PDB file of C-alpha atoms in Angstrom:
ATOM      1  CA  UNK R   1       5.162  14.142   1.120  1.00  0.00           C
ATOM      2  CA  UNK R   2       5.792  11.572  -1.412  1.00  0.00           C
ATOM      3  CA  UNK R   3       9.805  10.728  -2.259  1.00  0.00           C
ATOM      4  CA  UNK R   4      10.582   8.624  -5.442  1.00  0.00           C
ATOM      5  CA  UNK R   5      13.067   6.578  -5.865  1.00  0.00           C
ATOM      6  CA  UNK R   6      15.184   6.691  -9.359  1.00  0.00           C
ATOM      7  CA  UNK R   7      12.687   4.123 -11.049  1.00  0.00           C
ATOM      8  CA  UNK R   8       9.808   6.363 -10.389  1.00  0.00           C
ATOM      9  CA  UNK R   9       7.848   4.640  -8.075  1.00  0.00           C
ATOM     10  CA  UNK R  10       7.135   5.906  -4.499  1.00  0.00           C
ATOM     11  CA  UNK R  11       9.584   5.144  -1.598  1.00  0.00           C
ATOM     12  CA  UNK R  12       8.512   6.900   1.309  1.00  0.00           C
ATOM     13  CA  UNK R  13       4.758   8.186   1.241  1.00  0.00           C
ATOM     14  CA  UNK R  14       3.566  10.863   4.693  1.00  0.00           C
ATOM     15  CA  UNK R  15       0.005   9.544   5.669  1.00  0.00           C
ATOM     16  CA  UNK R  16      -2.107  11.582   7.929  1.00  0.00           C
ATOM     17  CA  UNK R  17      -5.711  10.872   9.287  1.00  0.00           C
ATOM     18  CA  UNK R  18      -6.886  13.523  11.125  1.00  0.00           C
ATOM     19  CA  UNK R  19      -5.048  15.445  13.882  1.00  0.00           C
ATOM     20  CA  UNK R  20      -4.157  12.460  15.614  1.00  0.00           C
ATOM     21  CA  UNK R  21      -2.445   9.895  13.233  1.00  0.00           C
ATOM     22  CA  UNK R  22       0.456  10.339  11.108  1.00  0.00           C
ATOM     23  CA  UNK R  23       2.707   8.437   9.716  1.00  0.00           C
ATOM     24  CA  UNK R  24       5.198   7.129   6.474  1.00  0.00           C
ATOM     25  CA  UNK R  25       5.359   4.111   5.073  1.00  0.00           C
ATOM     26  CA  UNK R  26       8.679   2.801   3.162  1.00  0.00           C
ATOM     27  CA  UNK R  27       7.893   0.158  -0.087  1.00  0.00           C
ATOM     28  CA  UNK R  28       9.879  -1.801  -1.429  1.00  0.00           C
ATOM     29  CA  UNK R  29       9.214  -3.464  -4.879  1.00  0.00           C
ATOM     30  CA  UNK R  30       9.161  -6.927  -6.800  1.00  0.00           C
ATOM     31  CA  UNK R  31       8.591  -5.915 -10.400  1.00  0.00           C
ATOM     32  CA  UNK R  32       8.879  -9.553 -11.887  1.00  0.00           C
ATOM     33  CA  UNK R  33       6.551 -11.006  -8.832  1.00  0.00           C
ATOM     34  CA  UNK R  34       3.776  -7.996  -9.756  1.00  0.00           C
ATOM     35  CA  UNK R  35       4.186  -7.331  -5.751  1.00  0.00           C
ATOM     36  CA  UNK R  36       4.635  -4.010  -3.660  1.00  0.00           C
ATOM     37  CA  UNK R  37       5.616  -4.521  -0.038  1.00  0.00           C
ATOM     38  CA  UNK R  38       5.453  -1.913   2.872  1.00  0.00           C
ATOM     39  CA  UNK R  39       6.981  -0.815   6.706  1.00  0.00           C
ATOM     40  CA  UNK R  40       6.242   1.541   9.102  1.00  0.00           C
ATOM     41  CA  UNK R  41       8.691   4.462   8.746  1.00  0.00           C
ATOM     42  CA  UNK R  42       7.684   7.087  10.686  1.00  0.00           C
ATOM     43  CA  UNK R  43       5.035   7.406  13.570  1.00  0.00           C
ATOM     44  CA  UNK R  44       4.976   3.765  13.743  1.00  0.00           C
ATOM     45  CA  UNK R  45       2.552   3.365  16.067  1.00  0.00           C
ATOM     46  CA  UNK R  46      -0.384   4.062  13.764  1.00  0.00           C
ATOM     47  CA  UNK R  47       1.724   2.433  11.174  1.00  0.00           C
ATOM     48  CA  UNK R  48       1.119  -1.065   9.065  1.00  0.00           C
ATOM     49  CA  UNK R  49       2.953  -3.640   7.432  1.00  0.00           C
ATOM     50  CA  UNK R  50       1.570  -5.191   4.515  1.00  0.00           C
ATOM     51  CA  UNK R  51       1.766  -6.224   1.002  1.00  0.00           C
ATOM     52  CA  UNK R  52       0.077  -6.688  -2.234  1.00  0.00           C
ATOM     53  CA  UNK R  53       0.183  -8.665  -5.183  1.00  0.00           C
ATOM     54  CA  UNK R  54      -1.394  -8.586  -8.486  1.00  0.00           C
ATOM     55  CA  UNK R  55      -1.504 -11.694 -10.675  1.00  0.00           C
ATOM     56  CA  UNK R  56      -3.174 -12.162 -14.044  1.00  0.00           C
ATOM     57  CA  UNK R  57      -6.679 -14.439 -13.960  1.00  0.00           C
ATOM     58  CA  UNK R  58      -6.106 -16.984 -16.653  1.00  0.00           C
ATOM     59  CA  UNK R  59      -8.707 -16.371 -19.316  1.00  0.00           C
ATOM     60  CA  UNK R  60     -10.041 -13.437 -17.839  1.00  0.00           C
ATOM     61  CA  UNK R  61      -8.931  -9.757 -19.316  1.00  0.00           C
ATOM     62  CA  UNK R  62      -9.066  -9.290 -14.862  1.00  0.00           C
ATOM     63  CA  UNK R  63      -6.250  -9.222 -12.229  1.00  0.00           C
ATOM     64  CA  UNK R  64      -6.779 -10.741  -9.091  1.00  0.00           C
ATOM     65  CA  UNK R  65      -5.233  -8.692  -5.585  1.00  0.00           C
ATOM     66  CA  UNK R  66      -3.899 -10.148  -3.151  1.00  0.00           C
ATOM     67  CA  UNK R  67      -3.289  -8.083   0.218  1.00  0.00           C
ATOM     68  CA  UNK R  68      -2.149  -8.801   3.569  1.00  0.00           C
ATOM     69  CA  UNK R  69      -1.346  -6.189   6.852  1.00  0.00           C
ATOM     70  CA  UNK R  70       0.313  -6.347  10.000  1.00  0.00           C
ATOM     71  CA  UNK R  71      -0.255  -3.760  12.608  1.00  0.00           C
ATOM     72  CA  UNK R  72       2.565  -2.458  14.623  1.00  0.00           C
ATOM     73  CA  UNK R  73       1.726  -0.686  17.191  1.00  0.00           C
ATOM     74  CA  UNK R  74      -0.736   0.429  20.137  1.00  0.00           C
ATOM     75  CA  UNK R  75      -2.897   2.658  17.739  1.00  0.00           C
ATOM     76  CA  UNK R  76      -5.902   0.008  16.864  1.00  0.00           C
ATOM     77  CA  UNK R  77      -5.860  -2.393  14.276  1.00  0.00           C
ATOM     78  CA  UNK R  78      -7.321  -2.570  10.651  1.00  0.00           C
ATOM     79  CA  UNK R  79     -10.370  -4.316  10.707  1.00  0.00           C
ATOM     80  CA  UNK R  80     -11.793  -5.731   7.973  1.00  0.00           C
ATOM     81  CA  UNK R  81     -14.068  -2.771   6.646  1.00  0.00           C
ATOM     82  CA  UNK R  82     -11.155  -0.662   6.978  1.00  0.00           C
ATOM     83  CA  UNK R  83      -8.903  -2.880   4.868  1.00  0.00           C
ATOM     84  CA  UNK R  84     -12.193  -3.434   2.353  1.00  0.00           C
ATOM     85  CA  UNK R  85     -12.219   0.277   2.259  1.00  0.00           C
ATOM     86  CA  UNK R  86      -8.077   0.902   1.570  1.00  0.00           C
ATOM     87  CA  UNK R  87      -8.752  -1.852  -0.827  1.00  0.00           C
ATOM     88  CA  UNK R  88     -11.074  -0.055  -2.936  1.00  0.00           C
ATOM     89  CA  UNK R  89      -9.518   3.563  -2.816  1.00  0.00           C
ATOM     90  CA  UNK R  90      -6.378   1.903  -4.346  1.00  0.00           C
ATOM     91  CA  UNK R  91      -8.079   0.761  -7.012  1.00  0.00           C
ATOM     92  CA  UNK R  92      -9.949   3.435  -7.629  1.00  0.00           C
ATOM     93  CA  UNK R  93      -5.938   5.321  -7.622  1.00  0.00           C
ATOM     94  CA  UNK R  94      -4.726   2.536  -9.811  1.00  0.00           C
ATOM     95  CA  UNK R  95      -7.513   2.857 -12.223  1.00  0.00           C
ATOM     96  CA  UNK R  96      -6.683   6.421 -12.587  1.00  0.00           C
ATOM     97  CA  UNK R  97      -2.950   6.097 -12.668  1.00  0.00           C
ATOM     98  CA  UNK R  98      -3.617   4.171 -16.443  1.00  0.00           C
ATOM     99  CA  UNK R  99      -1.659   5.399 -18.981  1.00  0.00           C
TER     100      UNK R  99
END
């Protein structure tokens, strides 16, 4: 399940992992910051709080990501590999998404 919200861009996105963790996540954007922010909607307890930004690297045809999670909950964290992992699927999505 993925809703949109007028602009286009997702609102509410269903995550599951298995049989054992599901969950939605609400974002929230900042179109002039280049930053996308996130909050456990349903399920929370395998849910996350985060954000991430993208900012130009001066000089550099690059972008530079900046990322950041909470966890809420009594599910287990996101460890680093984990978050090195998420990190690298959504590029891998973003670099697809292109127009």
């Amino acid at each position: 399940m993925i809703r949109l919200g007028q602009d286009g861009l997702p609102t509410e996105i269903l995550f599951e992992f298995g049989e054992s963790r599901t969950y939605t996540l609400v974002y929230t954007y900042d179109l002039a910051a280049r930053e996308v922010r996130w909050m456990p909607g349903t399920g929370k307890l395998d849910a996350v709080a985060g954000f991430a930004r993208f900012e130009a690297v001066e000089g550099e045809p690059a972008t530079s990501l900046t990322y950041g999670l909470e966890h809420h909950g009594g599910g287990g964290g996101t460890d680093a590999a984990e978050a090195q992992a998420l990190v690298a699927a959504f590029g891998r999505w973003m670099a697809s998404a292109r127009h």
